[in-house]
CSV table of C-alpha atoms in Angstrom, one decimal:
chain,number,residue,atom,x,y,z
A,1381,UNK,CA,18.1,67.5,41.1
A,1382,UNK,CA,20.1,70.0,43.6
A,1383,UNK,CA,19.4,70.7,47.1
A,1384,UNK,CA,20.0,73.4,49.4
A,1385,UNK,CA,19.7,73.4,52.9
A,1386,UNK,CA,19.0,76.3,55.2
A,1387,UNK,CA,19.9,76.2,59.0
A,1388,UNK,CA,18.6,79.0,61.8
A,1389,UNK,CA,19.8,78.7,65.6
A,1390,UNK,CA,17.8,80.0,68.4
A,1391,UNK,CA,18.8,80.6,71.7
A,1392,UNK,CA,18.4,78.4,75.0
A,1393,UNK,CA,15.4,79.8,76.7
A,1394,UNK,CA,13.6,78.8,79.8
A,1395,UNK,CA,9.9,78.9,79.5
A,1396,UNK,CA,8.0,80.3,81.9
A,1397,UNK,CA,10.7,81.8,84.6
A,1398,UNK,CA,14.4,80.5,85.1
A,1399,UNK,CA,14.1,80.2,88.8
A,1400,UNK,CA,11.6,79.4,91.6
A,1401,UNK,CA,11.6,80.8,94.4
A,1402,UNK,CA,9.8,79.0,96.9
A,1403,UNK,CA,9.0,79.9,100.5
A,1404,UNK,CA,7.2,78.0,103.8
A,1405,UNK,CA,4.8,79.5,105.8
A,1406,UNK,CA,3.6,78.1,109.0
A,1407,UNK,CA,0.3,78.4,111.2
A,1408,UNK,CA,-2.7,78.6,109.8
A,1409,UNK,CA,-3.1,79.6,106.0
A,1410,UNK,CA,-3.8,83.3,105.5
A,1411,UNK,CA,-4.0,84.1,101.9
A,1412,UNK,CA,-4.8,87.4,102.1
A,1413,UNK,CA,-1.9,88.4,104.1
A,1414,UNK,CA,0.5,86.5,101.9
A,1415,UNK,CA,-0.6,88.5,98.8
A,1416,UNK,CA,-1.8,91.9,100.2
A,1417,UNK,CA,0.7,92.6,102.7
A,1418,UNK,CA,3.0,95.7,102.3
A,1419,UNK,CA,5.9,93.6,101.1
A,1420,UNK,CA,3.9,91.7,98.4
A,1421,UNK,CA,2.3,94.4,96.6
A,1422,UNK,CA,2.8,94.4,92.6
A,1423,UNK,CA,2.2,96.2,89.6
A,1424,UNK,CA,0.8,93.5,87.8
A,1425,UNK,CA,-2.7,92.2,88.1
A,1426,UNK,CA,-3.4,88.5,89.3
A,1427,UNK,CA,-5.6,86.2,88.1
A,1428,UNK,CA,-6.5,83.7,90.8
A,1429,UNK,CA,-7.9,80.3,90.4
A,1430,UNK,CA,-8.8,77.7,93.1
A,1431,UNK,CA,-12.1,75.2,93.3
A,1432,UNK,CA,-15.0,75.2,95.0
A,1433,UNK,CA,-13.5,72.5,97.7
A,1434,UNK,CA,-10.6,74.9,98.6
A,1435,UNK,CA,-12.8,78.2,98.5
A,1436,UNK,CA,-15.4,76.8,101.3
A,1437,UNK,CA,-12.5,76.2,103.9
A,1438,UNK,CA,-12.7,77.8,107.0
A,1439,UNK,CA,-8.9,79.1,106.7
A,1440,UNK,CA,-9.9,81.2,102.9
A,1441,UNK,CA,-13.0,82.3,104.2
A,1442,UNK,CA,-11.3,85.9,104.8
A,1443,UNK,CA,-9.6,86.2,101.0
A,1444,UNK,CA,-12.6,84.4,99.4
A,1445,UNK,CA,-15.1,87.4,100.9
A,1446,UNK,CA,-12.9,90.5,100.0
A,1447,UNK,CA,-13.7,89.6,96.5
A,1448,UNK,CA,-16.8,91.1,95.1
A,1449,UNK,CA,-18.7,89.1,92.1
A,1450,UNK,CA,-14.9,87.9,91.6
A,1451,UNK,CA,-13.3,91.0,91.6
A,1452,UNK,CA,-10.7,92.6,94.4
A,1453,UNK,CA,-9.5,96.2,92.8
A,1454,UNK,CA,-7.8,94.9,89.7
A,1455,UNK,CA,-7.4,91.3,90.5
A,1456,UNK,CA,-9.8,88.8,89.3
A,1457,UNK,CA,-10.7,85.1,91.6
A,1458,UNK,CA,-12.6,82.2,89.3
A,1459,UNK,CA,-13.5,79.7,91.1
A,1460,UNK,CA,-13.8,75.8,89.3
A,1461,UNK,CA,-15.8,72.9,90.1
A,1462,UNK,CA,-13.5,70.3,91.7
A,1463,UNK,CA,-12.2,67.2,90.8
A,1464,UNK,CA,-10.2,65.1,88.3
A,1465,UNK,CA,-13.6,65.7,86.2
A,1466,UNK,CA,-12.4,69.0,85.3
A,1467,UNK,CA,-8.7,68.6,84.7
A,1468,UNK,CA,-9.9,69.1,80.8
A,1469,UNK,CA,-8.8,71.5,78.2
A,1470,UNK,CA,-12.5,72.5,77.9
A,1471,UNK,CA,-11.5,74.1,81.5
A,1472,UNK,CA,-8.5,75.6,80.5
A,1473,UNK,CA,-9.8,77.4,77.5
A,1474,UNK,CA,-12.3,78.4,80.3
A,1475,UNK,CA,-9.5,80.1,82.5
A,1476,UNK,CA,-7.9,81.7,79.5
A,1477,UNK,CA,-11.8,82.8,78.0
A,1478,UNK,CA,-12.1,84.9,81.7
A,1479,UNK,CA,-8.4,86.3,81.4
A,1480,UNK,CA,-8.7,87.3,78.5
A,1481,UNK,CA,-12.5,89.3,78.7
A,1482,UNK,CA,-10.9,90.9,81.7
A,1483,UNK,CA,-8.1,92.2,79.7
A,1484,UNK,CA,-5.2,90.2,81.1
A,1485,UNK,CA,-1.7,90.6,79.4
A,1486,UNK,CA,1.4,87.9,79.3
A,1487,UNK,CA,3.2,90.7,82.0
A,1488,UNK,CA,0.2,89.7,84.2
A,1489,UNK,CA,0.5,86.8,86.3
A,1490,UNK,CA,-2.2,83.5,86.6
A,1491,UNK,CA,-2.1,81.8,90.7
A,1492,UNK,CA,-3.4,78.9,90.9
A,1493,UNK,CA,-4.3,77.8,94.3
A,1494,UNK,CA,-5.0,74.4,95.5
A,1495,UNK,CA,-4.0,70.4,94.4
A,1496,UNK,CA,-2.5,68.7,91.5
A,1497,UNK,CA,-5.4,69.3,89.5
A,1498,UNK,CA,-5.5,73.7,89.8
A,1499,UNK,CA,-1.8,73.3,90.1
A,1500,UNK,CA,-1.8,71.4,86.6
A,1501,UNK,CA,-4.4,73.6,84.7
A,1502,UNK,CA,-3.6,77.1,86.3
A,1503,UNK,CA,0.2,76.3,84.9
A,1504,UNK,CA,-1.0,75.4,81.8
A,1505,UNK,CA,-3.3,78.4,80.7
A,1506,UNK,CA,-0.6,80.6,81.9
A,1507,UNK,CA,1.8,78.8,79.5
A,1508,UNK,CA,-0.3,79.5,76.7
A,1509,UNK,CA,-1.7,82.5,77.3
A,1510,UNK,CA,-0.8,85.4,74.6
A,1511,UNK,CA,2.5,83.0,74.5
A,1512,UNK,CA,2.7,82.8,78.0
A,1513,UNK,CA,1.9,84.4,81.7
A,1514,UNK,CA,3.6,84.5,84.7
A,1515,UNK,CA,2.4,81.5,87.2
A,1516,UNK,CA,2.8,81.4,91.2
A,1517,UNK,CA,1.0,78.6,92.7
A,1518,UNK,CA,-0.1,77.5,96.4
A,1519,UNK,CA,-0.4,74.0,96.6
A,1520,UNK,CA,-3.0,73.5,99.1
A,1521,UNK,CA,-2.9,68.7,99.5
A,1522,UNK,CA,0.1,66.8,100.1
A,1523,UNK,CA,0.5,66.0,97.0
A,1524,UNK,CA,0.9,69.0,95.4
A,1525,UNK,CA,2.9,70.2,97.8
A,1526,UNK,CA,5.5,67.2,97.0
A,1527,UNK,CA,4.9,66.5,93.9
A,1528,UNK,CA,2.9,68.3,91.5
A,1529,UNK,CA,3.9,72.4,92.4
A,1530,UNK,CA,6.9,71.4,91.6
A,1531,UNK,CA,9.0,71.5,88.4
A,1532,UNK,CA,7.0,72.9,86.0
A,1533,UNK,CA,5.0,70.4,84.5
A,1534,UNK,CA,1.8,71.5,83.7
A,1535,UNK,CA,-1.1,69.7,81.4
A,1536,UNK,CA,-4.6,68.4,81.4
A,1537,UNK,CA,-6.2,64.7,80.7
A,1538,UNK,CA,-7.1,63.9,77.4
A,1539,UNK,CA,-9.2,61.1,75.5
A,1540,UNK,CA,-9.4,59.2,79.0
A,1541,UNK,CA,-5.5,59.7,78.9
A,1542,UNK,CA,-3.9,61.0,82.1
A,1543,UNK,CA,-1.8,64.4,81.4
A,1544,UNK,CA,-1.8,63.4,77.8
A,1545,UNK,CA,-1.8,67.0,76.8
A,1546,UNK,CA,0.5,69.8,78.5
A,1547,UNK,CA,3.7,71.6,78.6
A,1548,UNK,CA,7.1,72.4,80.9
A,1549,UNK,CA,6.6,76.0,82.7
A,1550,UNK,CA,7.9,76.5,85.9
A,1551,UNK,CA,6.2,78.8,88.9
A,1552,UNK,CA,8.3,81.5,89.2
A,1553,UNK,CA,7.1,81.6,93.0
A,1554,UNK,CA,5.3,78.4,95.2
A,1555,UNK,CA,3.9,79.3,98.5
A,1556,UNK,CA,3.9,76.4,101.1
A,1557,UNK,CA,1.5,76.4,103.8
A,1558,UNK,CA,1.5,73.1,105.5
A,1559,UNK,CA,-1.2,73.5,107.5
A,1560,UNK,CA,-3.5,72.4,104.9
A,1561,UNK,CA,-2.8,69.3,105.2
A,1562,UNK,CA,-5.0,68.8,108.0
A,1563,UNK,CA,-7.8,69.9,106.3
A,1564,UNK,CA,-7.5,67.6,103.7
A,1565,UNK,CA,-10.0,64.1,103.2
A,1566,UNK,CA,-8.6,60.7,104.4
A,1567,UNK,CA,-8.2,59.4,100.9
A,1568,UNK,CA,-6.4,62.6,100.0
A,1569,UNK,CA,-3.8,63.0,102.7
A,1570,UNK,CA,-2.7,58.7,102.0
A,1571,UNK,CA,-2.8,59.9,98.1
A,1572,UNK,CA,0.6,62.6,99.2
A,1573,UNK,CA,1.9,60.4,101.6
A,1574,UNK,CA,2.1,57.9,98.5
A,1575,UNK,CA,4.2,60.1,96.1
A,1576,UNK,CA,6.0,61.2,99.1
A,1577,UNK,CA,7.1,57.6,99.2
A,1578,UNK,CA,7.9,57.5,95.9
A,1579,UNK,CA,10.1,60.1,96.3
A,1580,UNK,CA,11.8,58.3,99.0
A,1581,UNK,CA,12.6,55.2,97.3
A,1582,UNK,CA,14.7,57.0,94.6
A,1583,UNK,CA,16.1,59.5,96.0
A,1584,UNK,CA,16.3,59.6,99.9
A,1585,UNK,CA,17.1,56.8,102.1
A,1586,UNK,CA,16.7,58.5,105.5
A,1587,UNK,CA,12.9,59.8,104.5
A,1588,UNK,CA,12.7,56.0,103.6
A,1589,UNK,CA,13.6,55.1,107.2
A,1590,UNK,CA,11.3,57.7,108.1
A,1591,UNK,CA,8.4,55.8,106.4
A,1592,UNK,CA,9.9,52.2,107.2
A,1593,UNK,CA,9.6,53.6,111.2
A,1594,UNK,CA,7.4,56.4,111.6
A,1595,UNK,CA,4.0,55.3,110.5
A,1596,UNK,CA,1.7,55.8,113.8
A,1597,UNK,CA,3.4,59.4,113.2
A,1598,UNK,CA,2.6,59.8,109.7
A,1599,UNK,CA,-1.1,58.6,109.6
A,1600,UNK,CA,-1.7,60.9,112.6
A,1601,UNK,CA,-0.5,64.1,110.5
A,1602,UNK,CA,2.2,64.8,113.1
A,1603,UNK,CA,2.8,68.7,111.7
A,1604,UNK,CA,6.5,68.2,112.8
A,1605,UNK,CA,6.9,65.2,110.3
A,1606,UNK,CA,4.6,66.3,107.8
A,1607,UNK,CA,7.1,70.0,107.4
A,1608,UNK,CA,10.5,67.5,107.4
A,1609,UNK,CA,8.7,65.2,104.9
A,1610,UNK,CA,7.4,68.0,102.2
A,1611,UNK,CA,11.2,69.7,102.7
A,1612,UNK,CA,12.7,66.8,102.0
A,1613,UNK,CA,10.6,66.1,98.9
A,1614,UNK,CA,10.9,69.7,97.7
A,1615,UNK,CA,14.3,69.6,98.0
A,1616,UNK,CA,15.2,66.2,96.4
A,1617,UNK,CA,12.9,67.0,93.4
A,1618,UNK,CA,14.2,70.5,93.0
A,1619,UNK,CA,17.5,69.0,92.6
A,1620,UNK,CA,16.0,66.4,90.0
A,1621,UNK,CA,14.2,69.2,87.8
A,1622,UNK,CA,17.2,71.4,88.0
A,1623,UNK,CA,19.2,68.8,86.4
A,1624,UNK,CA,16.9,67.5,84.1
A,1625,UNK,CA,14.2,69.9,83.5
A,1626,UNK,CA,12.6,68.6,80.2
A,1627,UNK,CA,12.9,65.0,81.5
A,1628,UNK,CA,15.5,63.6,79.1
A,1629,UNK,CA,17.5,61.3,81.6
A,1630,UNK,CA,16.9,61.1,85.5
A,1631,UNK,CA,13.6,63.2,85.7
A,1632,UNK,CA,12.5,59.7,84.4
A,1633,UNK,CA,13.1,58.1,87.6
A,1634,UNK,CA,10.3,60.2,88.7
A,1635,UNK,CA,7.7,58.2,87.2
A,1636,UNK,CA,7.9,55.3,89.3
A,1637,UNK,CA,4.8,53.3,90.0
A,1638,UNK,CA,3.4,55.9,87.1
A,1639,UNK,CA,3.0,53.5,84.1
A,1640,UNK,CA,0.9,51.2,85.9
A,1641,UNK,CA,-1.0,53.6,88.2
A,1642,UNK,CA,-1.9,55.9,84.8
A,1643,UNK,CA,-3.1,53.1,83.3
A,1644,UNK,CA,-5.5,51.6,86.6
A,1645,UNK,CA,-6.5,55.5,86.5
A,1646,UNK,CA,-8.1,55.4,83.2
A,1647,UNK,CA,-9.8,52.1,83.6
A,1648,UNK,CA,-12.0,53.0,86.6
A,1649,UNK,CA,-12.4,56.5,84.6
A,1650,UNK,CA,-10.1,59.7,85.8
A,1651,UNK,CA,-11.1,60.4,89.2
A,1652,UNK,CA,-12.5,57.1,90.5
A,1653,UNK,CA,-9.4,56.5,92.6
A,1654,UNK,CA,-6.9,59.2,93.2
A,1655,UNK,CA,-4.1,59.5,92.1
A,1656,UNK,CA,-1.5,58.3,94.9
A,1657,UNK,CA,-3.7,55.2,95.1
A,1658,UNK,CA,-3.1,54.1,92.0
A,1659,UNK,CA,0.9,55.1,92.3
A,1660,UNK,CA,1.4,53.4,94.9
A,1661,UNK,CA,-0.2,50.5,93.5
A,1662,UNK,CA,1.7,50.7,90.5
A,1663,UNK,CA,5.1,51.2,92.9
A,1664,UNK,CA,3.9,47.1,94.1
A,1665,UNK,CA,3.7,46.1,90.3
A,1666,UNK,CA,6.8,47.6,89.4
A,1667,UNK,CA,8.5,46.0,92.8
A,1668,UNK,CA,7.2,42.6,91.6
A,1669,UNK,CA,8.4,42.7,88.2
A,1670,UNK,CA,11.9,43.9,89.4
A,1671,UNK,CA,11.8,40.3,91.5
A,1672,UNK,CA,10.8,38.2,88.5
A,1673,UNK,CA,13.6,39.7,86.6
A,1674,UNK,CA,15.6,39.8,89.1
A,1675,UNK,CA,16.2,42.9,89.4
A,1676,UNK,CA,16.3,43.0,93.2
A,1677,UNK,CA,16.0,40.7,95.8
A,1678,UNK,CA,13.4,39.3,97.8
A,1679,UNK,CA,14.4,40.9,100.7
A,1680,UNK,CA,13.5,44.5,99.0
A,1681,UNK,CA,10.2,43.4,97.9
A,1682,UNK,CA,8.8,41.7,101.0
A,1683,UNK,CA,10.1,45.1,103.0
A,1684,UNK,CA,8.5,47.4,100.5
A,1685,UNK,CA,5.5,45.8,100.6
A,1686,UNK,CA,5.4,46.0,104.1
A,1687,UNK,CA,5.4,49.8,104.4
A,1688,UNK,CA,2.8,49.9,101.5
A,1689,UNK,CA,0.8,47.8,103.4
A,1690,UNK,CA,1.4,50.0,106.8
A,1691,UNK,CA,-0.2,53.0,104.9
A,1692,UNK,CA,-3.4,50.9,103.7
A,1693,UNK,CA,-2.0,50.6,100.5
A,1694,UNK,CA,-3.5,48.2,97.9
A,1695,UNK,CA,-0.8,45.6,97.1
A,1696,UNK,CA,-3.0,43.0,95.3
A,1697,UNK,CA,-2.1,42.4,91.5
A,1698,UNK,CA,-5.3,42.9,90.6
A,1699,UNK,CA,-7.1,45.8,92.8
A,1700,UNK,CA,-10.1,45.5,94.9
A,1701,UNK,CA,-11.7,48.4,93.0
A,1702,UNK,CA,-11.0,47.0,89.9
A,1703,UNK,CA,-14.5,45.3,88.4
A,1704,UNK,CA,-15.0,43.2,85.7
A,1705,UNK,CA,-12.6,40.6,83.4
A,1706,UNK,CA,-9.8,40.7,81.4
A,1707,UNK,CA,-8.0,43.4,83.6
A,1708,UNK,CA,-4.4,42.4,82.2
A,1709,UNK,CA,-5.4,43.1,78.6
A,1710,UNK,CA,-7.4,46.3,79.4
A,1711,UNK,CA,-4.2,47.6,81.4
A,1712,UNK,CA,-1.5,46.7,79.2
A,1713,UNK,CA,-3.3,48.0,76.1
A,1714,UNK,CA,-3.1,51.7,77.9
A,1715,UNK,CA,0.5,51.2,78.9
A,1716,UNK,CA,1.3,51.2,75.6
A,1717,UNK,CA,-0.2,54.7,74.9
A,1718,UNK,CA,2.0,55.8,77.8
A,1719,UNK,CA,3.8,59.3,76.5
A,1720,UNK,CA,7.0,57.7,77.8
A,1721,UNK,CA,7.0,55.3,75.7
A,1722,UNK,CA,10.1,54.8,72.6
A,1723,UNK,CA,9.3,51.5,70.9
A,1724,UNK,CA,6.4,49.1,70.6
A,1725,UNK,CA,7.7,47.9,74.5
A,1726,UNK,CA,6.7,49.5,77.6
A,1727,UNK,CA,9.3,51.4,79.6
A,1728,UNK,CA,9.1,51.0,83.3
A,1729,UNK,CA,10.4,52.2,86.1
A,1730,UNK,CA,12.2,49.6,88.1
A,1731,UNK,CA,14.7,49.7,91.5
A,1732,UNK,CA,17.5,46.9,92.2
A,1733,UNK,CA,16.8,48.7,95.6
A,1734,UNK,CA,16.6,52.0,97.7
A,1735,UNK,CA,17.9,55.2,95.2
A,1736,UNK,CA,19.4,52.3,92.7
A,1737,UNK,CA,17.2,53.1,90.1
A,1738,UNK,CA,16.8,51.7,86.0
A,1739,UNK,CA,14.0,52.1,83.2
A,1740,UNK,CA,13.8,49.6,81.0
A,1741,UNK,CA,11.8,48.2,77.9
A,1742,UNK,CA,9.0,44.7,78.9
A,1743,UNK,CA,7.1,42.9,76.6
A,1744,UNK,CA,3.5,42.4,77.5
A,1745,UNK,CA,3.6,38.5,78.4
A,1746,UNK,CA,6.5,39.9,81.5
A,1747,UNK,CA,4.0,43.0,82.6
A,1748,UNK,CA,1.2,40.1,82.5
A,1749,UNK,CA,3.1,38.1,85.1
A,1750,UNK,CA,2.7,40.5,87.6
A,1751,UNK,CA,-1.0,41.3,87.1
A,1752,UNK,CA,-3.0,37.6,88.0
């Protein structure tokens, strides 16, 4: 029996755009201004899409009312329930559905304003859209203003799975408005600050001093701190992304406090908690299993634990919210369905210390030491 083999290369693309620009805007948000000024006018139409949360506040009130049954000359607004709830492909086929009767083409270009969730979702539908769209978002919580605007990752939850589904496709532009931030909840402003600290552990020691001194600061929303913090963030994670855009190496680092916190996230059901909660009480666990294995020393767990515990963070191994028995097996079980995973182990982010940084395979009976 012969064979014969048949090879065709395709170019290196970038999905989505090969550069983001992203820009800062102080005061207080004006959305309107940012996309109807004279020096923002374009010939393609623009699909916006926020939630009801972001569209009642006082500071949208202006661009929410100029559009009429959804429509502002030959741009469209849709405007989703809020919530982890809807971060589901049923809602993206919903955003796509409405693009599509209003006869958007891929030269067009989707805008997602507001958290991690329309920041996720809008990304996504853009990337496949008719093959893909154009995306800009405005990342209106901490969170997605550190975190989740940036670097193209884009997806929704799946089977009780967070982000299970998704692809890479950068925002070819990112509007910052800081101001924001003060509008946000109390549980959603500590759920930023948490993958700001993240951030800060692996990459950037003097933001880490900033958290290790600067607490009274930080919980007050200080709007000098809060711009050098989301900088810094932007900045360190740009530099990640840029080297590592389809998280092959070092854009792993990035999941720190992740594996665990994913997996708390589906046991209380997506939503229960948000999402920096359960980071940064997955960044704890992954502190106190780096101890056991000594990975680093005590002296780097008691202080990390210290500055989780400054921000009310929970640092217990088994979470107040968490109800009911047999939490190790429950947890564990979804750690293995991690997307990260390579083998039948669990790879986990662990740090010998601050920006020393390792992943590295644990059998269940080591992830079970840290959890009772």
């Amino acid at each position: 029996m012969s064979e014969e083999s048949i090879f065709i290369s395709y170019p290196s693309i970038h999905v989505g755009t090969d550069k983001s620009e992203i820009s800062f805007h102080s005061g207080t948000p004006d959305l309107f201004s940012l996309f109807y000024s004279e020096n923002q006018k374009t010939d393609h139409r623009r699909f916006f899409v926020t939630d009801s949360n972001v569209a009642s506040l006082d500071c949208m009130k202006d661009f929410i009312s100029k559009f009429d049954e959804g429509k502002y000359g030959n741009d469209i607004l849709l405007i989703l329930g809020s919530g982890e709830k809807y971060k589901t492909i049923e809602t993206v086929l919903n955003i796509i559905t409405a693009a599509g009767e209003a006869d958007f083409t891929r030269k067009d270009i989707f805008v997602g304003i507001g958290g991690g969730v329309i920041c996720d979702i809008t990304g996504f539908a853009a990337s496949i859209f008719k093959r893909g769209a154009k995306v800009q978002l405005v990342p209106t919580t901490l969170l997605a203003m550190v975190d989740a605007s940036v670097g193209g990752k884009t997806g929704c939850d799946y089977d009780s799975l967070k982000n299970s589904i998704g692809t890479f496709f950068p925002a070819q532009k990112i509007y910052f408005c800081p101001d924001f931030v003060q509008y946000l909840p109390e549980t959603q402003y500590n759920s930023g600050l948490a993958e700001a600290f993240k951030t800060a552990l692996l990459l950037d020691k003097d933001l880490y001093e900033v958290f290790k001194t600067e607490s009274a600061k930080i919980n007050s929303r200080d709007k000098e701190m809060l711009m050098n913090i989301i900088r810094r963030c932007v900045k360190a994670k740009g530099n990640i992304v840029e080297q590592d855009f389809t998280e092959q190496g070092i854009r792993s680092y990035l999941n720190l406090g992740h594996t665990f916190g994913h997996a708390l996230e589906s046991i209380q059901g997506l939503g229960a908690i948000t999402h920096g909660a359960a980071v940064a009480w997955g960044i704890g666990r992954s502190v106190e299993l780096a101890y056991k294995k000594e990975y680093c020393m005590q002296g780097f767990k008691d202080e990390v634990f210290n500055i989780l515990k400054n921000y009310n963070w929970e640092v217990k191994p088994v979470p107040s919210v968490v109800l009911g028995g047999d939490f190790g097996e429950r947890l564990v079980s979804i750690m293995h369905k991690d997307k990260k995973n390579l083998t039948s182990k669990v790879r986990i982010v662990l740090q010998k210390g601050i920006t020393d940084t390792v992943i590295e395979e644990f059998e269940d009976e080591d992830i079970f030491a840290v959890l009772k």
